[in-house]
Short mmCIF file of N, CA and C in Angstrom, two decimals:
data_model
loop_
_atom_site.label_atom_id
_atom_site.label_comp_id
_atom_site.label_asym_id
_atom_site.label_seq_id
_atom_site.Cartn_x
_atom_site.Cartn_y
_atom_site.Cartn_z
N MET X 664 -161.41 39.20 -81.44
CA MET X 664 -160.31 39.74 -80.68
C MET X 664 -159.02 39.73 -81.51
N GLY X 665 -158.87 38.70 -82.34
CA GLY X 665 -157.68 38.62 -83.19
C GLY X 665 -157.63 39.73 -84.22
N ALA X 666 -158.81 40.16 -84.71
CA ALA X 666 -158.85 41.23 -85.70
C ALA X 666 -158.40 42.55 -85.09
N ILE X 667 -158.78 42.78 -83.83
CA ILE X 667 -158.35 44.01 -83.16
C ILE X 667 -156.84 44.00 -82.96
N ALA X 668 -156.31 42.87 -82.55
CA ALA X 668 -154.85 42.77 -82.36
C ALA X 668 -154.12 42.96 -83.69
N ALA X 669 -154.66 42.40 -84.75
CA ALA X 669 -154.03 42.55 -86.06
C ALA X 669 -154.08 44.01 -86.52
N GLY X 670 -155.19 44.68 -86.26
CA GLY X 670 -155.30 46.09 -86.63
C GLY X 670 -154.32 46.96 -85.87
N ILE X 671 -154.17 46.69 -84.58
CA ILE X 671 -153.23 47.47 -83.77
C ILE X 671 -151.80 47.22 -84.24
N ALA X 672 -151.49 45.98 -84.57
CA ALA X 672 -150.14 45.66 -85.05
C ALA X 672 -149.85 46.36 -86.37
N MET X 673 -150.80 46.38 -87.27
CA MET X 673 -150.60 47.04 -88.55
C MET X 673 -150.50 48.55 -88.39
N PHE X 674 -151.30 49.11 -87.48
CA PHE X 674 -151.22 50.55 -87.23
C PHE X 674 -149.83 50.94 -86.73
N GLY X 675 -149.32 50.20 -85.76
CA GLY X 675 -148.00 50.49 -85.22
C GLY X 675 -146.90 50.35 -86.26
N ALA X 676 -147.02 49.33 -87.09
CA ALA X 676 -146.00 49.12 -88.13
C ALA X 676 -146.06 50.22 -89.18
N ALA X 677 -147.26 50.66 -89.54
CA ALA X 677 -147.39 51.71 -90.54
C ALA X 677 -146.85 53.03 -90.02
N VAL X 678 -147.15 53.36 -88.77
CA VAL X 678 -146.64 54.60 -88.19
C VAL X 678 -145.12 54.53 -88.06
N GLY X 679 -144.61 53.41 -87.58
CA GLY X 679 -143.16 53.26 -87.44
C GLY X 679 -142.45 53.32 -88.78
N GLY X 680 -143.03 52.69 -89.80
CA GLY X 680 -142.43 52.74 -91.13
C GLY X 680 -142.41 54.15 -91.70
N GLY X 681 -143.49 54.89 -91.49
CA GLY X 681 -143.55 56.26 -91.98
C GLY X 681 -142.53 57.16 -91.30
N ILE X 682 -142.41 57.02 -89.99
CA ILE X 682 -141.43 57.82 -89.25
C ILE X 682 -140.01 57.44 -89.66
N GLY X 683 -139.76 56.14 -89.80
CA GLY X 683 -138.44 55.68 -90.21
C GLY X 683 -138.05 56.18 -91.59
N ASP X 684 -139.01 56.13 -92.53
CA ASP X 684 -138.74 56.64 -93.87
C ASP X 684 -138.43 58.13 -93.84
N ALA X 685 -139.18 58.87 -93.05
CA ALA X 685 -138.97 60.32 -92.96
C ALA X 685 -137.59 60.64 -92.42
N ILE X 686 -137.15 59.90 -91.41
CA ILE X 686 -135.83 60.16 -90.83
C ILE X 686 -134.73 59.83 -91.83
N VAL X 687 -134.84 58.69 -92.50
CA VAL X 687 -133.81 58.29 -93.47
C VAL X 687 -133.71 59.29 -94.60
N ILE X 688 -134.84 59.71 -95.14
CA ILE X 688 -134.83 60.63 -96.28
C ILE X 688 -134.34 62.01 -95.86
N SER X 689 -134.76 62.47 -94.68
CA SER X 689 -134.31 63.80 -94.25
C SER X 689 -132.80 63.84 -94.02
N LYS X 690 -132.26 62.78 -93.45
CA LYS X 690 -130.80 62.74 -93.24
C LYS X 690 -130.05 62.66 -94.56
N MET X 691 -130.63 61.96 -95.54
CA MET X 691 -129.99 61.89 -96.85
C MET X 691 -129.99 63.26 -97.51
N LEU X 692 -131.08 64.01 -97.37
CA LEU X 692 -131.12 65.35 -97.95
C LEU X 692 -130.15 66.29 -97.25
N GLU X 693 -129.99 66.14 -95.93
CA GLU X 693 -128.99 66.94 -95.22
C GLU X 693 -127.58 66.63 -95.74
N GLY X 694 -127.30 65.36 -95.95
CA GLY X 694 -125.99 64.98 -96.46
C GLY X 694 -125.74 65.48 -97.86
N MET X 695 -126.78 65.46 -98.72
CA MET X 695 -126.63 65.98 -100.07
C MET X 695 -126.43 67.49 -100.07
N ALA X 696 -127.05 68.18 -99.13
CA ALA X 696 -126.87 69.63 -99.06
C ALA X 696 -125.46 69.99 -98.60
N ARG X 697 -124.91 69.15 -97.73
CA ARG X 697 -123.55 69.43 -97.23
C ARG X 697 -122.47 69.04 -98.23
N GLN X 698 -122.66 67.89 -98.88
CA GLN X 698 -121.66 67.39 -99.83
C GLN X 698 -122.35 66.92 -101.11
N PRO X 699 -122.61 67.83 -102.04
CA PRO X 699 -123.32 67.45 -103.28
C PRO X 699 -122.57 66.42 -104.12
N GLU X 700 -121.25 66.35 -103.97
CA GLU X 700 -120.49 65.40 -104.80
C GLU X 700 -120.74 63.95 -104.39
N LEU X 701 -121.28 63.72 -103.22
CA LEU X 701 -121.58 62.36 -102.77
C LEU X 701 -123.06 61.98 -102.96
N SER X 702 -123.77 62.73 -103.77
CA SER X 702 -125.21 62.52 -103.88
C SER X 702 -125.54 61.13 -104.43
N GLY X 703 -124.75 60.62 -105.35
CA GLY X 703 -125.03 59.28 -105.90
C GLY X 703 -124.89 58.19 -104.86
N GLN X 704 -123.83 58.25 -104.08
CA GLN X 704 -123.61 57.25 -103.04
C GLN X 704 -124.66 57.38 -101.93
N LEU X 705 -124.98 58.62 -101.57
CA LEU X 705 -126.00 58.82 -100.53
C LEU X 705 -127.36 58.32 -100.99
N ARG X 706 -127.68 58.53 -102.27
CA ARG X 706 -128.97 58.09 -102.79
C ARG X 706 -129.08 56.57 -102.78
N SER X 707 -128.01 55.89 -103.16
CA SER X 707 -128.07 54.42 -103.15
C SER X 707 -128.17 53.89 -101.73
N ASN X 708 -127.46 54.51 -100.79
CA ASN X 708 -127.58 54.09 -99.39
C ASN X 708 -128.96 54.38 -98.84
N MET X 709 -129.57 55.48 -99.30
CA MET X 709 -130.93 55.81 -98.86
C MET X 709 -131.92 54.75 -99.32
N PHE X 710 -131.78 54.31 -100.57
CA PHE X 710 -132.70 53.28 -101.06
C PHE X 710 -132.56 51.98 -100.27
N ILE X 711 -131.35 51.63 -99.91
CA ILE X 711 -131.15 50.44 -99.08
C ILE X 711 -131.79 50.62 -97.72
N GLY X 712 -131.60 51.79 -97.12
CA GLY X 712 -132.19 52.07 -95.81
C GLY X 712 -133.70 52.07 -95.84
N VAL X 713 -134.29 52.68 -96.86
CA VAL X 713 -135.75 52.71 -96.98
C VAL X 713 -136.28 51.29 -97.18
N GLY X 714 -135.57 50.49 -97.94
CA GLY X 714 -136.00 49.10 -98.13
C GLY X 714 -135.99 48.32 -96.83
N LEU X 715 -134.97 48.54 -96.02
CA LEU X 715 -134.92 47.85 -94.73
C LEU X 715 -136.01 48.35 -93.79
N VAL X 716 -136.27 49.65 -93.82
CA VAL X 716 -137.33 50.19 -92.96
C VAL X 716 -138.70 49.66 -93.41
N GLU X 717 -138.92 49.56 -94.71
CA GLU X 717 -140.22 49.10 -95.22
C GLU X 717 -140.42 47.60 -95.03
N ALA X 718 -139.37 46.86 -94.71
CA ALA X 718 -139.54 45.43 -94.46
C ALA X 718 -140.36 45.18 -93.20
N MET X 719 -140.28 46.09 -92.24
CA MET X 719 -140.99 45.90 -90.97
C MET X 719 -142.51 45.89 -91.15
N PRO X 720 -143.13 46.85 -91.88
CA PRO X 720 -144.58 46.75 -92.07
C PRO X 720 -145.01 45.50 -92.84
N ILE X 721 -144.16 45.02 -93.73
CA ILE X 721 -144.50 43.80 -94.47
C ILE X 721 -144.51 42.61 -93.52
N ILE X 722 -143.51 42.53 -92.65
CA ILE X 722 -143.47 41.45 -91.66
C ILE X 722 -144.66 41.56 -90.71
N ALA X 723 -145.01 42.79 -90.31
CA ALA X 723 -146.15 42.99 -89.42
C ALA X 723 -147.45 42.56 -90.10
N PHE X 724 -147.56 42.77 -91.40
CA PHE X 724 -148.75 42.33 -92.13
C PHE X 724 -148.87 40.81 -92.10
N VAL X 725 -147.77 40.11 -92.29
CA VAL X 725 -147.79 38.66 -92.27
C VAL X 725 -148.16 38.16 -90.87
N VAL X 726 -147.58 38.78 -89.85
CA VAL X 726 -147.93 38.40 -88.47
C VAL X 726 -149.39 38.68 -88.18
N ALA X 727 -149.90 39.82 -88.68
CA ALA X 727 -151.33 40.14 -88.48
C ALA X 727 -152.22 39.09 -89.13
N LEU X 728 -151.85 38.63 -90.31
CA LEU X 728 -152.64 37.59 -90.97
C LEU X 728 -152.60 36.29 -90.16
N LEU X 729 -151.43 35.96 -89.61
CA LEU X 729 -151.33 34.75 -88.79
C LEU X 729 -152.16 34.87 -87.53
N VAL X 730 -152.19 36.05 -86.91
CA VAL X 730 -152.97 36.24 -85.70
C VAL X 730 -154.46 36.14 -86.00
N MET X 731 -154.88 36.68 -87.13
CA MET X 731 -156.31 36.64 -87.50
C MET X 731 -156.77 35.22 -87.78
N ASN X 732 -155.91 34.39 -88.32
CA ASN X 732 -156.32 33.04 -88.70
C ASN X 732 -156.19 32.03 -87.58
N LYS X 733 -155.75 32.46 -86.42
CA LYS X 733 -155.60 31.54 -85.30
C LYS X 733 -156.89 31.28 -84.60
#
C-alpha cells in the first residue's frame, strides 16, 4: 500500500513540476518578446523560479521514500 501512495505522490509532483516549469518559461519568453533589453535579468529570474519549482518534486521523492520505508 505504501508503494502505491509513493507512486501517486511522485506522479502528482512530476505533473505539477512540469506544469510549473512550462508556466515560468512561457512567461519569461513573453517578457523577452516585449522588452528584449531586459533579457538578461529575466533569464536569471527564470532560473531562480525554475529551481524553486523543481524543488517540489525532489521533496516529494524524499517523502515517497519515507512512506515506502514505513
